[in-house]
Amino acid sequence: MPKDTSIKSVLIIGSGPIVIGQACEFDYAGSQAARSIREEGIEVILINSNPATIMTDPSMADHVYLKPLNTKSIIEILKAHPNIDAVLPTMGGQTALNLCLEAEEKGIWADFNVRLIGVDVNAINITEDREQFKQLLERIGIPAAPAKTANSFLKGKEIAQEFGFPLVIRPSFTLGGTGAAFVHKKEDFDNLLTYGLEMSPIHEVLIDKALLGWKEYELELLRDKNDNVVIICSIENMDPMGIHTGDSITVAPAMTLSDTTFQKMRDMAILMMRSIGNFAGGCNVQFAVSPDEKEDIVAIEINPRVSRSSALASKATGYPIAKIASKLALGYHLDELQNQITKSTSALFEPTLDYVIVKIPRWNFDKFEGADRTLGLQMKSVGEVMGIGRSFQEALHKATQSLEIKRNGLGADGKGYTNYDQIIDKLTHASWDRVFVIYDAIQMGIPLSRIHEITKIDMWFLKQYEELYSLEKEISTFNIDTLPKELLLEAKQKGFADRQLAHMMGCKESDVYSKREEMGVKRVYKLVDTCAAEFEAKTPYYYSTFEAEIEKADGTKYVHNESIVSDRKKVVVLGSGPNRIGQGIEFDYSCVHGVLAAAECGYETIMINCNPETVSTDFDTADKLYFEPVFWEHIYDIIRHEKPEGVIVQLGGQTALKLAEKLDRYGIKILGTSFDALDLAEDRGRFSDLLTELGIPFPQFGIAESADEASVLAETLDFPLLVRPSYVLGGQGMKIVINKQELEEHVIDLLKSIPGNKLLLDHYLDGAIEAEADAICDGEDVYIIGIMEHIEPCGVHSGDSNATLPPFNLGEFVMQQIKDHTKKIALALKTVGLINIQFAIKDDIVYIIEANPRASRTVPFIAKAYGEPYVNYATKVMLGAKKIKDFTFNPQLKGFAIKQPVFSFSKFPGVNKKLGPEMKSTGESILFIDDLKDDQFYELYSRRKMYLSK
């Protein structure tokens, strides 16, 4: 057995706070790696500064260091653990690789006798240094786009003169395409070249000839020490070259590639991986293919680490790339490792897919006023969703239903564009909603050849869209009573939601559901099994689809459902869907802990989520995983199939909470806090009446449904006013206005973007201190897990504030009010589980801003700071298995912990960076300080008022 027995202790480097270009896929990879290495009896030491992730949970490693990712921290850890033999840097994205290189250059690994596993320094250098990579491709005879390196402005100008336009500028050693740009015309070149040189840490860019309109593909590979290579997954970008893969709609397996070209691509990828260094681990290779019948292949890049696509490929195939890559780094050979899903075949088998995967990115442009919304070489998306279906059309529909942008799928919701010029413009300048715009263009009658000419999207994909529209047209000629079963079944097989069908026929969603029940058009569940059902899968990982009935010889009809329902008591945990600003990985952390706690209480756990980047959608986190949209129709069908004791909604952020009303209406038990209590906290009118009853102060407010009503209210409330729509996430649409003109403009703007919404106008407590508390309540007792004071004043969204645990200058009188208010509100709302309450403190009076009876963004931070498993406790309370008095709370924290927000403004040059009531941060890090004399605290405190925007 070739496992390297000399390795007894491994250091894993994480990826730090979540930024655009490096999201929770590395939390997923790092978590898998830690588990995989510990299974071998090897000690794992982990460094990562992100408190919101599962990866930094104390249960994940033998020692977890929540420290800044720099060489100073690395040296401290190596001194504290002289027994560390090896470092694994391939699980923490570009951040970990760059830190690993810096430590290598400073001689740190050599000083402490630590070796690199999973990659070697040569491989990192060759793949990151654009010039070296180009020379390597020439040496091994693999075609590349004509390109030259420039490390000065003058050299860049010379190259541009030689190549002519259009060109691509790509800075070396950057993340998520930062600084990369297309240059179509000479006039733009100087600025973009300067920006690229500035963005590269070594001030170097590669300038290459733009392969505009070429098709883009990715392959995920694994290699062992014996030089065995497996290709786990082929991924085709629906969008042609020119849009960063992180912003592209991608499909697995590749759909429009001839077998000959695919085999050629495989051989090239294997040759590339074998030639960049002698290491065992994972690799991601990107290619461009010419869109003509010649199908010329050009290599774009290779990443010797797990990537965003590895997480997608793992979830798409069920093959846990990070887990296996970690074992390979320890010396195992592929043929000695087990396929984790079948448990009977070896990891040297390449997965076979008998279904289709579609990934669609999720953007948050509304948070960056004035941002350039066109897509290009710089990644701009904040998260992604994945749909699994038996056909491309079904998977595409499921992915669009998972996005949570108030769309029900493609077309048939009355929300499409109908202006010809606007559609052409959106197709020409690739925009975030182009997945829908293509459908709108077909609906308008724009020929496929014209759409292809503008977008360069392969004709095969466009024809799939056209078929969907033809089906919509046909169904629209029927009503619910005359619709034939064959047509209903075809629409469901192609992914149309009941809501869309109701729109086509002018009836209610529930009518379509009843019609399906009556006709026997029901969802069936299929296994993701890695091997197209050739071997039995041991892991319950499912997606839904529709099948025509099969008739047996005796005349009975049936459909084949692979999800067998057990007789154990079950609980469903609703996940938080795609990452976005305001709802990130911290809710995934809560969901995973909720699942584990429910399992400890003897329940069979069922997870429903559609985010491919997260630990909650790992096939062995819950007893059963349904990789499905967190969308009513899908959830209702799963609940009817599984018949759980109840559903946990308070761990999946606003996504899960929004479904509470429907669950309640359909008589499905919500575990923990009831829907009525959740609604009471969201409904400002009812909530204020409750506060008045309890004698708790809150800022004066009013509710308006028009600009006129808002104007009348303003006279009694006094400016400045905080204006916000109700039932939104992450402060969406919130603004502080200081006069009537600003008020009118903002109200009109809000009612246009969120029609029919009630607007809340609060008197804004200028200069107030903001604080928040998280607590667990069992309906009788309340335990406050943490009180945080924000360094920034009231008016900066809590997710964008530096929050200090415990508070640093709130007097005893104020602290007592906070504790009293928290306990009174938690009990009055009949909270069972978690609650977060936000306060504004002015003139020693504590006012309530809002209460959220659910897991909040700060719960993981408090759990990490105090070293206590609070979500585990809260879940046991929700399930009625434990009471507050059953726990022995023992929080440990010397000094202070500060939750520091991290922003991704570098992706949006020219956007106003001021902070206000609408959240803009993409992630967070944790900083521990011994006392308030710490320089870092002093710096944060001195800048606290600089960013407040009104």
PDB file of C-alpha atoms in Angstrom, residues 646-651 656-657 659-661 663-664 668-682 690 775-781 825-836 851-855 874-880:
ATOM      1  CA  GLY A 646     -41.854  18.457  10.114  1.00  0.00           C
ATOM      2  CA  VAL A 647     -39.657  20.979   8.308  1.00  0.00           C
ATOM      3  CA  ILE A 648     -36.903  23.214   9.710  1.00  0.00           C
ATOM      4  CA  VAL A 649     -37.048  26.638   8.051  1.00  0.00           C
ATOM      5  CA  GLN A 650     -35.071  28.860  10.403  1.00  0.00           C
ATOM      6  CA  LEU A 651     -31.587  27.735   9.333  1.00  0.00           C
ATOM      7  CA  ALA A 656     -36.399  28.962   3.626  1.00  0.00           C
ATOM      8  CA  LEU A 657     -38.279  31.484   5.747  1.00  0.00           C
ATOM      9  CA  LEU A 659     -41.680  29.265   2.277  1.00  0.00           C
ATOM     10  CA  ALA A 660     -43.033  29.124   5.832  1.00  0.00           C
ATOM     11  CA  GLU A 661     -46.382  30.688   4.879  1.00  0.00           C
ATOM     12  CA  LEU A 663     -46.015  25.218   4.467  1.00  0.00           C
ATOM     13  CA  ASP A 664     -48.337  26.540   7.138  1.00  0.00           C
ATOM     14  CA  ILE A 668     -47.136  20.984   7.047  1.00  0.00           C
ATOM     15  CA  LYS A 669     -45.577  21.233  10.497  1.00  0.00           C
ATOM     16  CA  ILE A 670     -42.853  23.877  10.904  1.00  0.00           C
ATOM     17  CA  LEU A 671     -40.420  22.696  13.574  1.00  0.00           C
ATOM     18  CA  GLY A 672     -39.433  25.396  16.056  1.00  0.00           C
ATOM     19  CA  THR A 673     -40.913  28.890  15.902  1.00  0.00           C
ATOM     20  CA  SER A 674     -44.390  28.906  14.314  1.00  0.00           C
ATOM     21  CA  PHE A 675     -45.261  30.689  11.070  1.00  0.00           C
ATOM     22  CA  ASP A 676     -47.456  33.134  12.960  1.00  0.00           C
ATOM     23  CA  ALA A 677     -44.492  34.233  15.108  1.00  0.00           C
ATOM     24  CA  LEU A 678     -42.224  34.488  12.040  1.00  0.00           C
ATOM     25  CA  ASP A 679     -44.847  36.621  10.303  1.00  0.00           C
ATOM     26  CA  LEU A 680     -45.395  38.791  13.376  1.00  0.00           C
ATOM     27  CA  ALA A 681     -41.688  39.723  13.388  1.00  0.00           C
ATOM     28  CA  GLU A 682     -41.762  40.556   9.633  1.00  0.00           C
ATOM     29  CA  LEU A 690     -46.270  43.979  20.352  1.00  0.00           C
ATOM     30  CA  ALA A 775     -30.251  34.108  21.537  1.00  0.00           C
ATOM     31  CA  ILE A 776     -31.709  30.614  21.853  1.00  0.00           C
ATOM     32  CA  CYS A 777     -35.202  30.329  23.320  1.00  0.00           C
ATOM     33  CA  ASP A 778     -37.239  27.209  24.134  1.00  0.00           C
ATOM     34  CA  GLY A 779     -40.507  29.043  24.752  1.00  0.00           C
ATOM     35  CA  GLU A 780     -39.832  29.254  28.492  1.00  0.00           C
ATOM     36  CA  ASP A 781     -36.186  30.232  28.977  1.00  0.00           C
ATOM     37  CA  ILE A 825     -39.195  39.781  22.708  1.00  0.00           C
ATOM     38  CA  ALA A 826     -37.990  36.156  22.360  1.00  0.00           C
ATOM     39  CA  LEU A 827     -40.700  34.963  24.756  1.00  0.00           C
ATOM     40  CA  ALA A 828     -43.433  37.219  23.360  1.00  0.00           C
ATOM     41  CA  LEU A 829     -42.743  35.872  19.836  1.00  0.00           C
ATOM     42  CA  LYS A 830     -42.996  32.323  21.249  1.00  0.00           C
ATOM     43  CA  THR A 831     -39.566  31.650  19.763  1.00  0.00           C
ATOM     44  CA  VAL A 832     -38.437  28.029  19.709  1.00  0.00           C
ATOM     45  CA  GLY A 833     -34.876  28.018  18.387  1.00  0.00           C
ATOM     46  CA  LEU A 834     -32.772  30.999  17.351  1.00  0.00           C
ATOM     47  CA  ILE A 835     -33.534  34.727  17.292  1.00  0.00           C
ATOM     48  CA  ASN A 836     -31.466  37.788  16.309  1.00  0.00           C
ATOM     49  CA  ALA A 851     -36.108  41.055  15.274  1.00  0.00           C
ATOM     50  CA  ASN A 852     -35.488  37.944  13.155  1.00  0.00           C
ATOM     51  CA  PRO A 853     -36.631  34.659  14.718  1.00  0.00           C
ATOM     52  CA  ARG A 854     -34.137  32.568  12.715  1.00  0.00           C
ATOM     53  CA  ALA A 855     -30.429  31.775  12.472  1.00  0.00           C
ATOM     54  CA  ALA A 874     -30.786  25.416  18.962  1.00  0.00           C
ATOM     55  CA  THR A 875     -31.785  22.553  16.627  1.00  0.00           C
ATOM     56  CA  LYS A 876     -32.292  20.186  19.561  1.00  0.00           C
ATOM     57  CA  VAL A 877     -34.533  22.858  21.121  1.00  0.00           C
ATOM     58  CA  MET A 878     -36.518  23.206  17.846  1.00  0.00           C
ATOM     59  CA  LEU A 879     -37.042  19.443  17.740  1.00  0.00           C
ATOM     60  CA  GLY A 880     -38.280  19.474  21.336  1.00  0.00           C
TER      61      GLY A 880
END
